mmCIF file of C-alpha atoms and ligand atoms in Angstrom:
data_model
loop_
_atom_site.group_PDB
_atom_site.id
_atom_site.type_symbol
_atom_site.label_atom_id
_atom_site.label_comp_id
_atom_site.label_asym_id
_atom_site.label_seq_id
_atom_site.Cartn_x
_atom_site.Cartn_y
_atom_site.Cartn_z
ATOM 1 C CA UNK A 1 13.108 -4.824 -11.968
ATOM 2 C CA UNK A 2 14.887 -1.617 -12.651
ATOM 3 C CA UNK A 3 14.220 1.339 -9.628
ATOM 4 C CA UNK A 4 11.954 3.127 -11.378
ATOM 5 C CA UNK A 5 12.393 7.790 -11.446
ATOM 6 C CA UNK A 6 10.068 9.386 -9.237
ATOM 7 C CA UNK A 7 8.762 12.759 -10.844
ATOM 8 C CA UNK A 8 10.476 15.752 -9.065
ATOM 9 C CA UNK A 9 7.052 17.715 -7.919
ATOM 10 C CA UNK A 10 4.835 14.398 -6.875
ATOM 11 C CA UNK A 11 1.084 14.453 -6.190
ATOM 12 C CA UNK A 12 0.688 13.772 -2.957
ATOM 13 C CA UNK A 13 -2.556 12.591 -1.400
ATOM 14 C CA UNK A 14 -3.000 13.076 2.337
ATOM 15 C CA UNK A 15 -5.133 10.479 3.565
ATOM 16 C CA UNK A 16 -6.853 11.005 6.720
ATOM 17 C CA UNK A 17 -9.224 8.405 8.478
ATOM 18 C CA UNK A 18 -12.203 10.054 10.244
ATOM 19 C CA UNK A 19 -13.899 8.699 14.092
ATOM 20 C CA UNK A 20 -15.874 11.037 15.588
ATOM 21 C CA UNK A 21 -13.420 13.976 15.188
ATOM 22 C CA UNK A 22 -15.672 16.605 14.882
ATOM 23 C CA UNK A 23 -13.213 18.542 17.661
ATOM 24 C CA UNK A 24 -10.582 18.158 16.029
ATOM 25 C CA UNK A 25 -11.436 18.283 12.416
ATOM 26 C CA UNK A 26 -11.788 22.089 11.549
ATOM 27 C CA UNK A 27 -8.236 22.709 13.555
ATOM 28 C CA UNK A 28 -6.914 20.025 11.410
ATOM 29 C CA UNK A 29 -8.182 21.059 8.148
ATOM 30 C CA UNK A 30 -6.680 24.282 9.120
ATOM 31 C CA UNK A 31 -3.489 23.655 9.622
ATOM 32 C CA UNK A 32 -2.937 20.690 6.858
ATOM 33 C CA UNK A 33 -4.306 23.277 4.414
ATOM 34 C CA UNK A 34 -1.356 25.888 5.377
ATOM 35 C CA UNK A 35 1.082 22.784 5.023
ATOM 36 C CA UNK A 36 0.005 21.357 1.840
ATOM 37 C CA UNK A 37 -0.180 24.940 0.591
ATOM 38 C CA UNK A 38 3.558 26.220 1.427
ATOM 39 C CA UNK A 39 4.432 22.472 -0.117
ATOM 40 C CA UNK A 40 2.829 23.623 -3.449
ATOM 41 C CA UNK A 41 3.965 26.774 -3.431
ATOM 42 C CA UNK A 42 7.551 25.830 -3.024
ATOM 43 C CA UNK A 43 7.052 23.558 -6.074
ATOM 44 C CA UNK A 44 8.038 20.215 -3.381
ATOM 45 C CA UNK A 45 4.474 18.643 -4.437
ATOM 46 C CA UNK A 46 2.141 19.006 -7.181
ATOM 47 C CA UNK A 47 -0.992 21.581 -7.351
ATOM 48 C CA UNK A 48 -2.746 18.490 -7.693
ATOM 49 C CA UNK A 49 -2.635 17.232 -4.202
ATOM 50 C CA UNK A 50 -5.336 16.562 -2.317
ATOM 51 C CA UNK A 51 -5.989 15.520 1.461
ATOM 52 C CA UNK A 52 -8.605 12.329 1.433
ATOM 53 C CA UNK A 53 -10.525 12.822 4.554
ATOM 54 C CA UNK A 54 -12.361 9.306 4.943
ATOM 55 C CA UNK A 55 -15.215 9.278 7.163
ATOM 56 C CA UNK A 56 -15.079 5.684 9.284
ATOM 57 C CA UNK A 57 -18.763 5.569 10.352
ATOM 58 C CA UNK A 58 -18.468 8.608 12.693
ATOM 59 C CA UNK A 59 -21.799 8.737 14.538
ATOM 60 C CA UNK A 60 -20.985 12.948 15.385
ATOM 61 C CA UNK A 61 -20.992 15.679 12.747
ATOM 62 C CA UNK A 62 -17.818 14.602 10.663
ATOM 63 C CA UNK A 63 -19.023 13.760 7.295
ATOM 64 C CA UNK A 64 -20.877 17.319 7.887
ATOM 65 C CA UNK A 65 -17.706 18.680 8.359
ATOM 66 C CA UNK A 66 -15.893 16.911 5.539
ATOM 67 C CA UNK A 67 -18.731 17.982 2.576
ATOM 68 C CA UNK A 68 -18.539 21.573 4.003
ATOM 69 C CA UNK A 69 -14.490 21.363 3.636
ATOM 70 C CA UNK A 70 -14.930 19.751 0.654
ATOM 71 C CA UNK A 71 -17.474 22.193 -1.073
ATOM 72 C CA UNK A 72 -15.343 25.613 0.361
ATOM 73 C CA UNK A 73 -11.769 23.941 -0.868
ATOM 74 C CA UNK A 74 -11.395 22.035 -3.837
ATOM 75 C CA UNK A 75 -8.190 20.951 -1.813
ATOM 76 C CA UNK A 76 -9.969 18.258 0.291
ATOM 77 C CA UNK A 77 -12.077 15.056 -0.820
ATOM 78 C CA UNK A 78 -14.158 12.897 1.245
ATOM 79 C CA UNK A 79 -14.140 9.048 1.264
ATOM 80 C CA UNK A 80 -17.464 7.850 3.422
ATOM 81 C CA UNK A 81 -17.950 4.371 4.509
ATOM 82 C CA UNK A 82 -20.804 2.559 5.128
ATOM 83 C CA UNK A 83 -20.517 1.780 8.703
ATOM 84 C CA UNK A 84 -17.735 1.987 11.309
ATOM 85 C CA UNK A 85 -15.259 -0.069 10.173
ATOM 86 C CA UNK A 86 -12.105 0.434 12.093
ATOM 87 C CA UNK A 87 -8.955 2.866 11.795
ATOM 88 C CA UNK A 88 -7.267 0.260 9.728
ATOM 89 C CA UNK A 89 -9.925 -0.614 7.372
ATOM 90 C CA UNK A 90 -10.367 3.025 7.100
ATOM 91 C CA UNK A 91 -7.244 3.764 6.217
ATOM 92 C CA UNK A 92 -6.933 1.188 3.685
ATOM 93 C CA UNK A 93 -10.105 2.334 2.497
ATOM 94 C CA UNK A 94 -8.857 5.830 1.734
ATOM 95 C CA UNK A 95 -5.640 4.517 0.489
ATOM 96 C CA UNK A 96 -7.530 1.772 -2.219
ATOM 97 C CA UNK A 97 -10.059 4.218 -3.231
ATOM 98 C CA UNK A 98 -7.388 7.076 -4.655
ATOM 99 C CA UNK A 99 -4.047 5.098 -5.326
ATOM 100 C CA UNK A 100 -4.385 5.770 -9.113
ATOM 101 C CA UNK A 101 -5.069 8.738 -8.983
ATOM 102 C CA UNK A 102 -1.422 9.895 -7.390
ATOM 103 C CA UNK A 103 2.056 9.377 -7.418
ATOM 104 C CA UNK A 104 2.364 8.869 -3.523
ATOM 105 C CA UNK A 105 0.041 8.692 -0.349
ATOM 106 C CA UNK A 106 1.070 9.909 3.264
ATOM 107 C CA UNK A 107 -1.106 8.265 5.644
ATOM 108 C CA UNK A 108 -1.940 10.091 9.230
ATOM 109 C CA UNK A 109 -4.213 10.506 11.686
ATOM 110 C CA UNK A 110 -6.474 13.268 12.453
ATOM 111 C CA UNK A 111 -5.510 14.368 15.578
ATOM 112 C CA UNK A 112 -2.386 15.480 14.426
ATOM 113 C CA UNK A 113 -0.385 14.090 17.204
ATOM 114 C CA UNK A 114 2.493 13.166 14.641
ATOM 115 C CA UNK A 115 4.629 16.036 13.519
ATOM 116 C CA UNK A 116 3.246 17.340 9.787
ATOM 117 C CA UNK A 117 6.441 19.170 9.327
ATOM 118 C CA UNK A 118 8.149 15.517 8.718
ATOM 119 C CA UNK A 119 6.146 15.344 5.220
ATOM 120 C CA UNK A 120 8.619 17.488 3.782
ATOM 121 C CA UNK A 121 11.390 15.023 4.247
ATOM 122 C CA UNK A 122 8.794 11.847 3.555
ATOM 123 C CA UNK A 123 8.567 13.878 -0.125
ATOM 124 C CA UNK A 124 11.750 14.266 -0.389
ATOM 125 C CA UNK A 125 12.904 10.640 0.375
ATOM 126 C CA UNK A 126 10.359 9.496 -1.982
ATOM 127 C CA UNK A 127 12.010 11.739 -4.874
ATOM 128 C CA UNK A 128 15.277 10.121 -3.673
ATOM 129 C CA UNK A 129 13.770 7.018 -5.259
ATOM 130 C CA UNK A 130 12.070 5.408 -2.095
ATOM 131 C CA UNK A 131 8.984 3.198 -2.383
ATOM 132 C CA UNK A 132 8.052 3.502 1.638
ATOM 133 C CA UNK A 133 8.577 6.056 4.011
ATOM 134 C CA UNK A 134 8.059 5.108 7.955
ATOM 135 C CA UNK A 135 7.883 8.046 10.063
ATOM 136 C CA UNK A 136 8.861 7.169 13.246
ATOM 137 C CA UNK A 137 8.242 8.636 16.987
ATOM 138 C CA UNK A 138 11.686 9.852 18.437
ATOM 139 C CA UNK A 139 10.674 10.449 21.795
ATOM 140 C CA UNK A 140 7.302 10.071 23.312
ATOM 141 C CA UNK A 141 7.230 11.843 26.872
ATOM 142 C CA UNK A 142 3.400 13.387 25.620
ATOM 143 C CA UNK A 143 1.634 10.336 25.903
ATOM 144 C CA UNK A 144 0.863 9.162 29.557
ATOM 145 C CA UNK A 145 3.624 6.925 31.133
ATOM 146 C CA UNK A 146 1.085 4.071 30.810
ATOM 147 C CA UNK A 147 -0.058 4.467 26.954
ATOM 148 C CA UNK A 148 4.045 4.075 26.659
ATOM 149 C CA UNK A 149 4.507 1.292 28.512
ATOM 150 C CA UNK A 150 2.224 -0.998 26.987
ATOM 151 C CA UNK A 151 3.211 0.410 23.809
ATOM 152 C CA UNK A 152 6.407 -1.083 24.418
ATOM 153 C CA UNK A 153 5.163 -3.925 25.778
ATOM 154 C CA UNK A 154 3.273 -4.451 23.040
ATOM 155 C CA UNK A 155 6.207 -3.997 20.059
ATOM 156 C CA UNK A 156 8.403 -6.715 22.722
ATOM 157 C CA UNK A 157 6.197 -9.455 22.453
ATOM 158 C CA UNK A 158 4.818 -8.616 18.620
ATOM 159 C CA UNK A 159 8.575 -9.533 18.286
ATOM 160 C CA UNK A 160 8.790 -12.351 20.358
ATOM 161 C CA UNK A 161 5.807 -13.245 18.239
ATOM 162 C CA UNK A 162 7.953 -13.370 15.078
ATOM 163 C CA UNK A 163 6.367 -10.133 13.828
ATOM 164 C CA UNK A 164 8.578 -7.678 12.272
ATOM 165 C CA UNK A 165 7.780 -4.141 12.985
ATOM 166 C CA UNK A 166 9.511 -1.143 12.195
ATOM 167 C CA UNK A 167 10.154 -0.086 16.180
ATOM 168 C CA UNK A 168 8.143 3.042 17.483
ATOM 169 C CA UNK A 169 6.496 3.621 13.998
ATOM 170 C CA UNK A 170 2.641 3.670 14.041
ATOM 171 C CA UNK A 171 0.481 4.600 10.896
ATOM 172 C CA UNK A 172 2.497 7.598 9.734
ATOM 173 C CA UNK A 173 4.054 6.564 6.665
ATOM 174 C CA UNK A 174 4.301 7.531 3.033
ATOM 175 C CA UNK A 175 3.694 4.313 0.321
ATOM 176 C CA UNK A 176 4.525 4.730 -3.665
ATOM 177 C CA UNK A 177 2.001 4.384 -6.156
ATOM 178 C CA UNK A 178 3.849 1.097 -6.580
ATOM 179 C CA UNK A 179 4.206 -0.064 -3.201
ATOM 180 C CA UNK A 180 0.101 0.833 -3.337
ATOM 181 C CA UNK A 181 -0.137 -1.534 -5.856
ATOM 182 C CA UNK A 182 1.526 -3.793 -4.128
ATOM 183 C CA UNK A 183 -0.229 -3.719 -1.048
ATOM 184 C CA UNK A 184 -3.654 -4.465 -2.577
ATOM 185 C CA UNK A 185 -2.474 -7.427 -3.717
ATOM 186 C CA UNK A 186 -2.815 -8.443 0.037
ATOM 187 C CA UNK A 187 -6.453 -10.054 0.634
ATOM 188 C CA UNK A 188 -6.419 -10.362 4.837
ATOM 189 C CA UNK A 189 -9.231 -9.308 6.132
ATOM 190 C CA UNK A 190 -7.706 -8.796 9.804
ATOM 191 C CA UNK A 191 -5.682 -5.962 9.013
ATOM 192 C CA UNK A 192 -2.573 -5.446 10.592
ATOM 193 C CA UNK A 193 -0.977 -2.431 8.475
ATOM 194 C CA UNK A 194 2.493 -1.834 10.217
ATOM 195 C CA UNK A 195 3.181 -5.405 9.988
ATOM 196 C CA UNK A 196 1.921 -5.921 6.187
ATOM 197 C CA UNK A 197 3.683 -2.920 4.903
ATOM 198 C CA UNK A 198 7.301 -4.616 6.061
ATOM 199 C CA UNK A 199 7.071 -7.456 3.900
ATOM 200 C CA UNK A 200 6.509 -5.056 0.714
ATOM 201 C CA UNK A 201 10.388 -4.857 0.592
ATOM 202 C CA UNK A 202 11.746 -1.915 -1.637
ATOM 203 C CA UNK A 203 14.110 0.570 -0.996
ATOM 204 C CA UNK A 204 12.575 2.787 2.135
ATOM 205 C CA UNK A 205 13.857 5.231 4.546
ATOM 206 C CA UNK A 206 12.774 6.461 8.246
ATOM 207 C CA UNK A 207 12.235 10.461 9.121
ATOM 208 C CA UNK A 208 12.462 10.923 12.578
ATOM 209 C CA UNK A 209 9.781 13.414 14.678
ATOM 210 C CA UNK A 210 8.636 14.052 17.492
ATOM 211 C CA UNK A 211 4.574 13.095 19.036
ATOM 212 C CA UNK A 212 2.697 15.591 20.218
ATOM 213 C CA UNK A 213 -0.088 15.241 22.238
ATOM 214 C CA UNK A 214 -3.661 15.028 21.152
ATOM 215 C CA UNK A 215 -5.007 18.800 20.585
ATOM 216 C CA UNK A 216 -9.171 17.740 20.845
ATOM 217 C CA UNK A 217 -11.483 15.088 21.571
ATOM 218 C CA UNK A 218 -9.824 12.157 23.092
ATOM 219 C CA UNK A 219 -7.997 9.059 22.267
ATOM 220 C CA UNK A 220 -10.099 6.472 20.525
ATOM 221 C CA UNK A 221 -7.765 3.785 21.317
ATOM 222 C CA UNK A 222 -8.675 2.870 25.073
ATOM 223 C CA UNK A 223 -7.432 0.286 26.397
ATOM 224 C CA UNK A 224 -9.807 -2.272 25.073
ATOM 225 C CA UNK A 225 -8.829 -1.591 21.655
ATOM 226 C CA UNK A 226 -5.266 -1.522 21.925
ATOM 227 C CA UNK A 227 -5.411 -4.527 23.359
ATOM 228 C CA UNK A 228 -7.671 -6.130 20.480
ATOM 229 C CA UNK A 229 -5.346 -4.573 17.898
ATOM 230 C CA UNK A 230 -2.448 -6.396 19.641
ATOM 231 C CA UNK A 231 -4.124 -9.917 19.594
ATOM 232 C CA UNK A 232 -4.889 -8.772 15.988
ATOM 233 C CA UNK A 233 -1.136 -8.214 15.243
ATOM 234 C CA UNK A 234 -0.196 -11.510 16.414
ATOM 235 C CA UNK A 235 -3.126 -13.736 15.497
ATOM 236 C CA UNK A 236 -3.242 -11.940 11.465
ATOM 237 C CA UNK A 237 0.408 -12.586 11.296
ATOM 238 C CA UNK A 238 2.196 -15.462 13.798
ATOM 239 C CA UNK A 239 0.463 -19.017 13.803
ATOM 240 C CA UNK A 240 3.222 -19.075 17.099
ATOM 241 C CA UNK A 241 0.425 -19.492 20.035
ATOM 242 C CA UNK A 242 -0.774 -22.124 17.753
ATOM 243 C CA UNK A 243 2.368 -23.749 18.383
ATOM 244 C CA UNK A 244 2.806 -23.335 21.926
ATOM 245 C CA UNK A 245 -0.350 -24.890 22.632
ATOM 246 C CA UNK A 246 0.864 -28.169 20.409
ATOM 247 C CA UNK A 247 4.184 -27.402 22.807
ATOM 248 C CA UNK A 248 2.141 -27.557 26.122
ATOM 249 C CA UNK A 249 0.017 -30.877 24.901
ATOM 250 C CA UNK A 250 3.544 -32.486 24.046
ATOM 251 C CA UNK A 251 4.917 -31.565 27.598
ATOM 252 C CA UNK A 252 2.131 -32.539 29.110
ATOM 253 C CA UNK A 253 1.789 -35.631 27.250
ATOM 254 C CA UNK A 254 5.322 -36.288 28.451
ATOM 255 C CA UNK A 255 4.673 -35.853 31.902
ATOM 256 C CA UNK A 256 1.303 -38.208 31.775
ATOM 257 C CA UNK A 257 4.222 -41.044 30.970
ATOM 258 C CA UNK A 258 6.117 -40.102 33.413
ATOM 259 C CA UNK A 259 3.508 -40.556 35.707
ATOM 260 C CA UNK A 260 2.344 -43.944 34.034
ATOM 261 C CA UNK A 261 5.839 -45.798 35.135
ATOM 262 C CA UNK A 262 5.285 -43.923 38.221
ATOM 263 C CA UNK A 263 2.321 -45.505 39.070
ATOM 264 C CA UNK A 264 2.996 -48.665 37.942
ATOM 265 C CA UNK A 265 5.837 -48.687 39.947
ATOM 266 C CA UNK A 266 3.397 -47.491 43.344
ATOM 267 C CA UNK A 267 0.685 -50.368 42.236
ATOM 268 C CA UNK A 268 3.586 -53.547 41.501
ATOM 269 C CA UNK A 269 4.793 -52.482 45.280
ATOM 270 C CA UNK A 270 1.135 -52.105 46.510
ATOM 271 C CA UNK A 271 1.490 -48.985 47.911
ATOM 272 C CA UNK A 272 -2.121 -48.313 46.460
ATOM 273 C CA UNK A 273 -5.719 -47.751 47.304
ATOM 274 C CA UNK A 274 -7.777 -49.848 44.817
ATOM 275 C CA UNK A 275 -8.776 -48.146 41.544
ATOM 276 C CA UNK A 276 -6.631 -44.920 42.222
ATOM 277 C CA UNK A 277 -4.031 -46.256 39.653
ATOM 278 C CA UNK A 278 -6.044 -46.575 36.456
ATOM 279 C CA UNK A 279 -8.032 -43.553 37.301
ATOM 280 C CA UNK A 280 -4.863 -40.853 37.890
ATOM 281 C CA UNK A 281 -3.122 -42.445 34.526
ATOM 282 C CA UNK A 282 -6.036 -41.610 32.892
ATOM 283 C CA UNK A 283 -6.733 -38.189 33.561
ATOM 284 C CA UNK A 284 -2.712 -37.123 32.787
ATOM 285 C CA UNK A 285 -2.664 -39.141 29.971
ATOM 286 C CA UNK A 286 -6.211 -38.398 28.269
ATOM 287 C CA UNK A 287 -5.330 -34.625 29.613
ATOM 288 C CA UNK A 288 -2.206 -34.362 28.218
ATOM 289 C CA UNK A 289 -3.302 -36.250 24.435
ATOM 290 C CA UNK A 290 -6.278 -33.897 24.134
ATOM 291 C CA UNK A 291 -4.371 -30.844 24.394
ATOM 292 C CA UNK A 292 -1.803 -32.021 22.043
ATOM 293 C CA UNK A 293 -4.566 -32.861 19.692
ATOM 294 C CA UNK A 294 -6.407 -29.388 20.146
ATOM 295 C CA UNK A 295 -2.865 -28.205 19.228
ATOM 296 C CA UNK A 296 -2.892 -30.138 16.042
ATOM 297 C CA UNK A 297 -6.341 -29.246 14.893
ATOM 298 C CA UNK A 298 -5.892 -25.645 15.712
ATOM 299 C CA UNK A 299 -2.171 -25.773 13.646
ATOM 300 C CA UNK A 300 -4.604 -26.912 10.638
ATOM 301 C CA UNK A 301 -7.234 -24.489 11.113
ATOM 302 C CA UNK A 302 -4.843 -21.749 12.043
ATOM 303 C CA UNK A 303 -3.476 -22.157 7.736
ATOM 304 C CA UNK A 304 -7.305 -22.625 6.417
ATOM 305 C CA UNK A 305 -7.588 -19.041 8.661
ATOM 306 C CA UNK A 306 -4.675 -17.897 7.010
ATOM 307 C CA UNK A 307 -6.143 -18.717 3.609
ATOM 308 C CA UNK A 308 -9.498 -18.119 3.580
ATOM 309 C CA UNK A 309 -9.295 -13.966 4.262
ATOM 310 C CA UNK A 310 -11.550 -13.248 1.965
ATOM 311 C CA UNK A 311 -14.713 -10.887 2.957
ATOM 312 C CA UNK A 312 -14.274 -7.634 1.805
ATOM 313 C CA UNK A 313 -12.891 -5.238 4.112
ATOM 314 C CA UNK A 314 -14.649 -1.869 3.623
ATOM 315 C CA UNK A 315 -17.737 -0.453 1.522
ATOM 316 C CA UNK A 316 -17.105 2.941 0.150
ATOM 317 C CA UNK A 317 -20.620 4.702 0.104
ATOM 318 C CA UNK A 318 -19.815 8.297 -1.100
ATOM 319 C CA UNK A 319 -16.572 9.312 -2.906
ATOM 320 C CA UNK A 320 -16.408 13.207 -3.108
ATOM 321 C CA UNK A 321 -13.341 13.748 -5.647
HETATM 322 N N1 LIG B 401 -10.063 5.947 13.879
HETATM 323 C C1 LIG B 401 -10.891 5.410 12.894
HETATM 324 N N2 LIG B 401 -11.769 4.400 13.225
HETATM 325 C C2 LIG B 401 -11.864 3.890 14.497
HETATM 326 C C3 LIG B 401 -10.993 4.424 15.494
HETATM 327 C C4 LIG B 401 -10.108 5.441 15.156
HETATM 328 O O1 LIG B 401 -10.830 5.826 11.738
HETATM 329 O O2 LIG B 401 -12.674 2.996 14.721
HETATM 330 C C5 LIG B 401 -9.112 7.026 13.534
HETATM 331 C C6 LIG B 401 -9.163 8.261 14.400
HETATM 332 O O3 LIG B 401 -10.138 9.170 13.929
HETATM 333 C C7 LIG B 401 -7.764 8.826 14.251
HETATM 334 C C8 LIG B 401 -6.912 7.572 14.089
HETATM 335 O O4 LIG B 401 -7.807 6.532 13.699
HETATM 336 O O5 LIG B 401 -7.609 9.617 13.083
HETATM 337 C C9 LIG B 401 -6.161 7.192 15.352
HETATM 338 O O6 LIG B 401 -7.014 7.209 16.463
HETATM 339 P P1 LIG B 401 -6.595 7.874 17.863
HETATM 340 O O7 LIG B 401 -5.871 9.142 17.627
HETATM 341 O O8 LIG B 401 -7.813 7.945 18.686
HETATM 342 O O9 LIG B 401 -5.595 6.768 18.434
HETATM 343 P P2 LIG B 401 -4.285 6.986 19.351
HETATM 344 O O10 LIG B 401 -3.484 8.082 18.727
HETATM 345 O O11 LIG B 401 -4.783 7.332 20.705
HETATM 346 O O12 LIG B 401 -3.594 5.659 19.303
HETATM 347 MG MG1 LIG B 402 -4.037 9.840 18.260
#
């Protein structure tokens, strides 16, 4: 397919997804509105822009906060969904509910802890002709030493995993109409965004800032979470442990043999007490085959898992346009 033009003053929607931000929300709103207003005012994005604030089941004042933005400044919408549904369900949310209704989406979070100056360069990349638009962290010193270190952690072994991810880049991204499009044709229901968007392809580019630290409330990515999203990462998108279970029931397997001549050898020379033989072959060998055969089952159910995504992901109650 031919690269298709990108109009010279896009519509850009910001979308936003909402958790108990109440803190930071008005400070936000502030200084997105500033942004988005010097961008249309330079002509770099359409007067038609919006910022999608999408409410994920916040159980503090935010959707207050969102209809009261929304009512003073025709600027913001609000997205509300029916329950607490998770940042990237939220996100997707936001994303699926306004992708016709723009030319591009920039997708960040609400504490503003990734640099909004780098939308200027997202935009223009796009009207260079690129579908995607990763923005990605160049230094990181703001977050605590540990939030960093498992951080890295966790991008090493999502590799080792045989996930591709873009390295440092978290949900800060701009996606085409078309690359929209594209995404929805993706059904999981364990959503793993920075993984998925990878395998959309296209031509894309990578704008470089800085992460700042969070301004209010506090992160709501303990370490619980992160560690749940990771397991998410590699379980939506590897069937690899899978595999190295079926790896560890084969070696095991192997060794039960092993031990079989072993013993056979100890019981022909009578070095044994009566019984012992038959017993300790059994328990390697039955060990070892019932692993192996987990292994198996699980490689089967892990490609039924893999097929049978289907739920849907969010419910949009209120859309405020
Ligand atoms: N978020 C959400 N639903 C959740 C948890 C978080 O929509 O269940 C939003 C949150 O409001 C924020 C973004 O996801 O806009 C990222 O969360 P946070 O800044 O707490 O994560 P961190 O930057 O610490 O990884
Ligand atoms: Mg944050």
């Amino acid at each position: 397919m031919q690269s298709v033009q990108h109009p010279e003053s896009p519509v850009i929607y910001l979308v936003i997804p909402c958790y108990n931000e109440e803190d930071a929300l008005p400070v936000t709103a502030q200084k997105l509105t500033e942004k988005m207003n010097s961008l249309m005012q330079t002509g770099k994005i359409s007067k038609e822009s919006h910022i999608i604030l999408v409410n994920d089941g916040s159980k503090d004042r935010t959707w207050q906060i969102i209809e009261k933005l929304h009512n003073e400044n025709p600027l913001f919408s609000g997205v509300k969904l029916s329950r607490n549904c998770g940042h990237q369900s939220a996100l997707l949310a936001g994303m699926m509910t306004v992708r016709n209704e723009c030319d591009a989406i920039i997708s960040m979070d609400a504490d503003l802890q990734d640099d909004i100056n780098a939308i200027d360069a997202m935009v223009e990349k796009y009207c260079e002709g690129c579908e995607i638009v990763y923005g990605v962290r160049s230094q990181r010193e703001t977050d605590t030493a540990f939030k960093r270190g498992t951080a890295q952690g966790f991008y090493k072994l999502m590799n080792h995993m045989g996930v591709e991810l873009v390295y440092n880049h978290a949900d800060y991204r701009l996606m085409s109409r078309r690359a929209l499009e594209e995404l929805s044709e993706y059904e999981e229901v364990n959503l793993f965004l920075r993984g998925l968007v990878p395998m959309i392809g296209f031509k894309t580019a990578e704008v470089y800032y800085a992460r700042a630290p969070r301004m209010q409330g506090e992160s709501k990515y303990p370490l619980r979470k992160m560690l749940n999203f990771a397991f998410e990462g590699i379980t939506s998108l590897s069937v690899k442990p899978i595999r190295m279970i079926t790896g560890l029931g084969f070696a095991i397997f192997i060794v039960s043999i092993i031990m079989l001549i072993y013993i056979l050898i100890r019981h022909f020379t009578g070095h044994t007490v009566d019984g012992w033989s038959s017993t300790a072959v059994s328990v390697w060998a039955i060990g070892g085959l019932q692993m192996l055969s987990i292994g198996v089952v699980g490689e089967y159910i892990g490609k039924i898992y893999l097929e049978t995504k289907r739920r849907p992901r969010y419910h949009v109650e209120t859309y405020l346009k």
